[in-house]
Coordinates of C-alpha atoms in Angstrom, one line a residue:
M1 CA 62.5 91.2 96.3
E2 CA 61.5 88.0 98.1
A3 CA 63.6 87.3 101.2
N4 CA 63.0 83.6 101.1
E5 CA 64.7 82.9 97.7
C6 CA 65.6 79.3 97.6
G7 CA 68.0 79.1 94.7
P8 CA 68.6 76.2 92.3
Q9 CA 71.3 74.9 94.6
G10 CA 68.6 74.8 97.3
F11 CA 70.3 77.4 99.5
P12 CA 68.9 78.0 103.0
E13 CA 66.3 80.7 103.4
L14 CA 67.7 84.1 104.2
K15 CA 66.8 85.2 107.7
N16 CA 68.3 88.7 107.7
D17 CA 67.9 90.7 104.4
T18 CA 68.4 94.2 105.9
F19 CA 71.5 94.7 103.8
L20 CA 69.8 93.7 100.6
R21 CA 66.7 95.9 101.3
A22 CA 68.9 98.9 102.0
A23 CA 70.9 98.2 98.8
W24 CA 67.6 98.2 96.8
G25 CA 66.5 101.4 98.5
E26 CA 63.8 99.8 100.6
E27 CA 62.9 100.8 104.1
T28 CA 64.9 99.0 106.9
D29 CA 64.3 98.9 110.7
Y30 CA 68.0 99.8 111.4
T31 CA 71.1 100.6 109.4
P32 CA 72.9 97.5 108.1
V33 CA 76.7 97.3 108.5
W34 CA 79.6 95.4 107.2
C35 CA 83.3 96.2 106.8
M36 CA 85.6 96.1 103.9
R37 CA 88.4 93.6 104.7
Q38 CA 86.3 92.2 107.6
A39 CA 87.9 88.8 106.8
G40 CA 91.4 89.8 107.5
R41 CA 94.7 89.9 109.4
Y42 CA 93.3 92.0 112.3
L43 CA 91.7 88.7 113.6
P44 CA 94.1 86.4 115.4
E45 CA 92.1 83.4 114.1
F46 CA 92.6 84.6 110.5
R47 CA 96.4 84.8 111.1
E48 CA 96.4 81.3 112.4
T49 CA 94.4 79.9 109.5
R50 CA 96.5 81.7 106.9
A51 CA 99.9 81.4 108.5
A52 CA 100.8 78.1 106.9
Q53 CA 99.7 78.9 103.4
D54 CA 100.9 81.0 100.4
F55 CA 98.3 83.7 99.8
F56 CA 97.1 82.7 96.4
S57 CA 97.0 79.0 97.5
T58 CA 94.6 80.2 100.2
C59 CA 92.5 81.9 97.5
R60 CA 92.4 78.6 95.6
S61 CA 91.1 76.6 98.5
P62 CA 87.3 76.9 98.7
E63 CA 87.3 75.3 102.2
T64 CA 89.8 77.9 103.6
C65 CA 88.1 80.8 101.8
C66 CA 84.8 79.7 103.4
E67 CA 86.3 79.5 106.9
L68 CA 88.0 82.9 106.6
T69 CA 84.8 84.5 105.2
L70 CA 82.8 83.2 108.2
Q71 CA 85.3 84.1 110.9
P72 CA 84.2 87.7 111.5
L73 CA 80.5 86.5 111.6
H74 CA 81.3 84.3 114.5
R75 CA 82.5 87.4 116.4
F76 CA 80.3 90.3 115.2
P77 CA 76.6 90.7 114.3
L78 CA 77.5 91.9 110.8
D79 CA 74.7 92.2 108.3
A80 CA 76.6 90.8 105.3
A81 CA 79.5 88.5 104.5
I82 CA 82.0 89.2 101.7
I83 CA 83.7 86.2 100.1
F84 CA 87.4 85.9 100.9
S85 CA 89.3 86.3 97.6
D86 CA 91.5 88.9 95.9
I87 CA 91.0 91.2 92.9
L88 CA 94.2 89.9 91.3
V89 CA 92.9 86.4 90.6
V90 CA 91.6 88.0 87.4
P91 CA 95.0 89.0 86.0
Q92 CA 96.2 85.5 87.1
A93 CA 93.4 83.9 85.2
L94 CA 94.5 85.9 82.1
G95 CA 97.8 84.2 82.3
M96 CA 99.9 86.7 84.3
E97 CA 102.1 85.5 87.2
V98 CA 101.3 87.2 90.5
T99 CA 103.0 86.5 93.8
M100 CA 102.2 88.0 97.2
V101 CA 105.5 89.2 98.7
P102 CA 105.3 89.4 102.6
G103 CA 105.6 93.0 103.8
K104 CA 105.4 94.3 100.2
G105 CA 102.2 93.2 98.7
P106 CA 101.4 91.8 95.2
S107 CA 104.2 91.5 92.6
F108 CA 104.1 90.7 88.9
P109 CA 107.5 89.4 87.8
E110 CA 106.7 90.2 84.2
P111 CA 104.4 93.2 84.0
L112 CA 102.9 94.6 80.7
R113 CA 105.6 96.9 79.3
E114 CA 104.9 97.1 75.6
E115 CA 101.8 97.0 73.4
R116 CA 102.8 93.6 72.1
D117 CA 102.6 92.2 75.7
L118 CA 98.9 92.2 75.4
Q119 CA 99.2 89.2 73.1
R120 CA 100.5 87.2 76.1
L121 CA 97.1 87.5 77.8
R122 CA 94.6 84.6 77.5
D123 CA 91.3 84.9 75.8
P124 CA 89.1 86.7 78.4
T125 CA 86.2 84.3 77.8
T126 CA 88.2 81.5 79.4
V127 CA 88.7 83.4 82.7
A128 CA 85.5 82.3 84.4
S129 CA 86.4 78.6 83.9
E130 CA 89.9 79.4 85.3
L131 CA 88.2 80.9 88.4
S132 CA 85.9 78.0 89.2
Y133 CA 87.6 77.8 92.7
V134 CA 86.0 81.2 93.6
F135 CA 82.6 79.9 92.5
Q136 CA 83.1 76.8 94.7
A137 CA 84.1 79.0 97.7
I138 CA 80.9 81.1 97.2
T139 CA 78.6 78.1 97.0
L140 CA 80.2 76.4 100.0
T141 CA 80.0 79.7 102.0
R142 CA 76.5 80.4 101.0
Q143 CA 75.5 77.0 102.3
R144 CA 77.4 77.3 105.5
L145 CA 76.0 80.8 106.2
A146 CA 72.7 79.0 106.6
G147 CA 70.8 82.2 105.6
R148 CA 72.2 84.3 108.5
V149 CA 73.2 87.2 106.2
P150 CA 73.6 87.7 102.5
L151 CA 77.0 86.9 100.8
I152 CA 78.7 89.6 98.7
G153 CA 80.9 88.7 95.7
F154 CA 83.4 91.2 94.2
A155 CA 86.0 92.1 91.6
G156 CA 88.4 94.9 90.8
A157 CA 87.4 97.4 88.2
P158 CA 89.3 97.4 84.8
W159 CA 91.4 100.5 85.5
T160 CA 92.5 99.3 88.9
L161 CA 93.5 95.9 87.5
M162 CA 95.3 97.5 84.7
T163 CA 97.4 99.5 87.1
Y164 CA 98.7 96.4 88.8
M165 CA 99.3 94.6 85.4
V166 CA 101.4 97.6 84.0
E167 CA 103.1 98.7 87.3
G168 CA 103.9 95.2 88.3
G169 CA 102.6 95.9 91.8
G170 CA 101.5 98.8 94.0
S171 CA 102.7 102.3 93.2
S172 CA 102.4 105.7 94.8
T173 CA 102.0 107.5 91.5
M174 CA 100.8 105.0 89.0
A175 CA 103.1 106.7 86.6
Q176 CA 103.7 103.7 84.4
A177 CA 100.0 102.9 84.0
K178 CA 99.2 106.6 83.4
R179 CA 102.0 106.8 80.8
W180 CA 100.1 104.1 78.9
L181 CA 96.9 106.2 79.0
Y182 CA 98.8 109.2 77.5
Q183 CA 101.2 107.4 75.1
R184 CA 99.2 104.3 74.2
P185 CA 95.5 105.3 74.4
Q186 CA 94.5 102.6 71.9
A187 CA 96.4 99.8 73.6
S188 CA 95.0 101.0 77.0
H189 CA 91.4 100.8 75.7
Q190 CA 92.2 97.4 74.3
L191 CA 93.5 96.2 77.7
L192 CA 90.5 97.7 79.5
R193 CA 88.2 96.0 77.1
I194 CA 89.9 92.6 77.7
L195 CA 89.5 93.1 81.4
T196 CA 85.8 94.1 81.0
D197 CA 85.2 91.0 78.9
A198 CA 86.8 88.9 81.6
L199 CA 84.9 90.5 84.5
V200 CA 81.4 90.2 83.1
P201 CA 81.2 86.4 83.0
Y202 CA 83.2 86.2 86.3
L203 CA 80.7 88.4 88.1
V204 CA 77.7 86.6 86.6
G205 CA 79.3 83.3 87.6
Q206 CA 79.6 84.6 91.2
V207 CA 75.9 85.2 91.3
A208 CA 75.1 81.8 89.7
A209 CA 77.3 80.3 92.4
G210 CA 75.3 82.0 95.2
A211 CA 76.5 85.7 95.6
Q212 CA 73.6 87.9 96.6
A213 CA 75.2 91.2 95.9
L214 CA 78.4 92.4 94.0
Q215 CA 80.9 95.1 94.7
L216 CA 83.3 96.5 92.1
F217 CA 86.4 98.0 93.6
E218 CA 87.9 100.9 91.7
S219 CA 90.6 101.3 94.3
H220 CA 92.9 103.5 92.2
A221 CA 90.3 106.0 91.0
G222 CA 92.2 108.8 92.9
H223 CA 95.2 108.6 90.6
L224 CA 93.1 109.8 87.7
G225 CA 91.8 113.3 87.3
P226 CA 88.2 113.9 86.0
Q227 CA 89.3 113.8 82.3
L228 CA 91.2 110.5 82.5
F229 CA 88.6 109.0 84.7
S230 CA 85.7 109.8 82.4
K231 CA 87.8 108.5 79.4
F232 CA 89.4 105.3 80.8
A233 CA 87.6 104.3 84.0
L234 CA 83.9 105.3 83.9
P235 CA 83.0 103.8 80.5
Y236 CA 84.2 100.4 81.7
I237 CA 82.5 100.8 85.1
R238 CA 79.3 101.5 83.3
D239 CA 79.8 98.7 80.8
V240 CA 80.4 96.1 83.6
A241 CA 77.1 97.0 85.3
K242 CA 75.1 97.0 82.1
R243 CA 76.5 93.7 80.8
V244 CA 76.4 91.9 84.2
K245 CA 72.7 92.8 84.5
A246 CA 72.0 91.6 81.0
G247 CA 74.0 88.5 81.7
L248 CA 72.0 87.7 84.8
Q249 CA 68.8 88.1 82.9
E250 CA 70.0 85.9 80.0
S251 CA 71.0 83.2 82.5
G252 CA 67.6 83.3 84.2
L253 CA 69.1 84.6 87.4
A254 CA 67.4 87.1 89.7
P255 CA 68.9 90.6 89.7
V256 CA 71.3 91.4 92.6
P257 CA 72.2 94.9 93.9
M258 CA 75.6 96.1 92.6
I259 CA 77.9 98.4 94.5
I260 CA 80.6 100.7 93.0
F261 CA 83.4 101.8 95.3
A262 CA 85.7 104.3 93.6
K263 CA 88.3 105.3 96.3
D264 CA 89.2 109.0 96.1
G265 CA 86.8 109.3 93.1
H266 CA 84.8 112.1 94.8
F267 CA 85.2 114.2 91.7
A268 CA 83.0 111.8 89.8
L269 CA 80.2 111.1 92.4
E270 CA 77.4 112.3 90.1
E271 CA 78.6 110.1 87.2
L272 CA 79.1 107.1 89.5
A273 CA 75.5 107.5 90.8
Q274 CA 74.3 107.2 87.2
A275 CA 76.6 104.4 86.2
G276 CA 74.0 101.6 86.7
Y277 CA 74.8 100.6 90.3
E278 CA 72.3 100.5 93.2
V279 CA 74.9 101.5 95.8
V280 CA 77.7 104.0 95.7
G281 CA 80.5 103.4 98.3
L282 CA 82.2 106.5 99.7
D283 CA 85.6 106.8 101.2
W284 CA 86.2 108.9 104.4
T285 CA 87.2 112.1 102.6
V286 CA 83.6 112.8 101.4
A287 CA 81.1 114.6 103.6
P288 CA 77.9 112.4 103.8
E289 CA 75.4 115.3 103.5
K290 CA 77.2 116.8 100.5
A291 CA 77.4 113.4 98.8
R292 CA 73.7 112.8 99.3
D293 CA 73.0 116.3 97.8
R294 CA 75.1 115.4 94.8
V295 CA 73.9 111.8 94.1
G296 CA 70.2 112.5 94.7
K297 CA 67.7 110.0 96.1
T298 CA 67.9 107.2 93.5
V299 CA 71.0 105.4 94.9
T300 CA 71.9 104.0 98.3
L301 CA 75.2 105.3 99.8
Q302 CA 77.6 103.1 101.6
G303 CA 80.5 104.1 104.0
N304 CA 82.4 105.9 105.2
L305 CA 84.0 106.0 108.7
D306 CA 87.7 106.7 108.6
P307 CA 89.2 103.2 109.3
C308 CA 91.7 104.9 111.6
A309 CA 88.7 106.0 113.8
L310 CA 88.8 102.5 115.1
Y311 CA 92.1 103.4 116.9
A312 CA 89.9 105.7 119.1
S313 CA 88.3 104.7 122.4
E314 CA 85.1 102.6 122.2
E315 CA 83.2 105.6 123.6
E316 CA 84.6 107.9 120.9
I317 CA 83.8 105.3 118.2
G318 CA 80.2 105.5 119.4
Q319 CA 80.1 109.2 119.1
L320 CA 81.7 109.2 115.6
V321 CA 79.2 106.6 114.4
Q322 CA 76.3 108.6 115.8
Q323 CA 77.5 111.7 113.9
M324 CA 77.9 109.6 110.7
L325 CA 74.4 108.1 111.0
N326 CA 72.9 111.6 111.5
D327 CA 74.7 112.9 108.4
F328 CA 73.7 110.0 106.1
G329 CA 70.1 109.8 107.4
P330 CA 68.2 106.6 108.3
Q331 CA 67.3 105.2 104.8
R332 CA 69.1 104.3 101.6
Y333 CA 72.2 103.8 103.6
I334 CA 74.6 101.0 104.5
A335 CA 77.2 101.7 107.2
N336 CA 80.8 100.7 106.4
L337 CA 84.3 102.1 106.8
G338 CA 85.7 104.4 104.1
H339 CA 88.3 101.7 103.2
G340 CA 89.4 98.3 104.5
L341 CA 90.3 97.4 108.1
Y342 CA 94.1 97.5 108.9
P343 CA 95.9 94.5 110.2
D344 CA 96.8 96.2 113.6
M345 CA 93.2 97.0 114.5
D346 CA 91.7 95.8 117.7
P347 CA 88.8 93.3 117.0
E348 CA 87.0 94.7 120.1
H349 CA 86.9 98.1 118.4
V350 CA 85.5 96.6 115.3
G351 CA 82.8 95.1 117.5
A352 CA 82.1 98.5 119.1
F353 CA 81.7 100.0 115.6
V354 CA 79.2 97.3 114.5
D355 CA 77.2 97.6 117.8
A356 CA 77.2 101.4 117.7
V357 CA 75.7 101.3 114.2
H358 CA 72.9 99.0 115.2
K359 CA 72.2 100.8 118.5
H360 CA 72.2 104.4 117.2
S361 CA 70.4 103.7 114.0
R362 CA 67.5 102.1 115.9
L363 CA 67.4 105.2 118.2
L364 CA 67.4 107.5 115.2
R365 CA 64.4 105.9 113.8
Q366 CA 62.5 106.2 117.1
N367 CA 63.0 110.0 117.1

């Protein structure tokens, strides 16, 4: 992989490709680090920028998305940026109404209740054109990053998107969405196929716009057991990777590393490692050494400090990071949290986490 890729849009040369090299499984001088939800409410400047705007209007403003994406990089020496957006822009682009209710989260006033409701959804091939605002945000951000670090694009995986569309919002049990899997397996597969058909051009479009890596969030993997997961989640996770890679090739775009993060999907680690992704993200419930034994040496692991560890003292954060780095080993590894940052976290502690990864990973390599 050439570090000095100057894309068709004439993007600035990449100065720090440590994250990309680790993702591809190449040797790095230190362990790269970024945080899920690093552009978020824990930053006072984020709250100021966002306060005046409705959540999805923010997502539709390339200028604001760019500003929010760059905010954490002004504070911390992170090794990657992730575009500010939301996984639910895809159901929106399929024609479903989604609002963000303060203090409650996303809400779908008219969720999918019956099989016939699938007819309300737009043609999935039109989704990418509906989401041009995300592509604009990516291109703008990639230019403003000026090659400091790579930019990650992302999307929600089909099963996770389906849960929101059927439940109408968050849920502790996913009982409505799982009821579909048991009572309407055909319709469930139809919906998951529609979502896959929407995601593939969307992700390829993100790369065309300037994304240098892609992460697929299967945030609700843990609500499925091994059987349901292998029937309704895994085939679509695999299909997304395979078709995005083919799509990049057909469009004459260079390959980018792809990350799969299936939260609480520890029961499917081996399958995920063979699903066509260069990187497997781990949540904090998985022991790094055991994960490495199970996935083998062919993929990079990403994760997995308990986000709540950032409530600890800065000194203790340093010790926890040291332990984590020892457990994962120096190569084929990207440091991250095991889930996103929470709104009440102290930015100073986020900085302590990032600095500890850089410091201890350099020391590890010297020994």
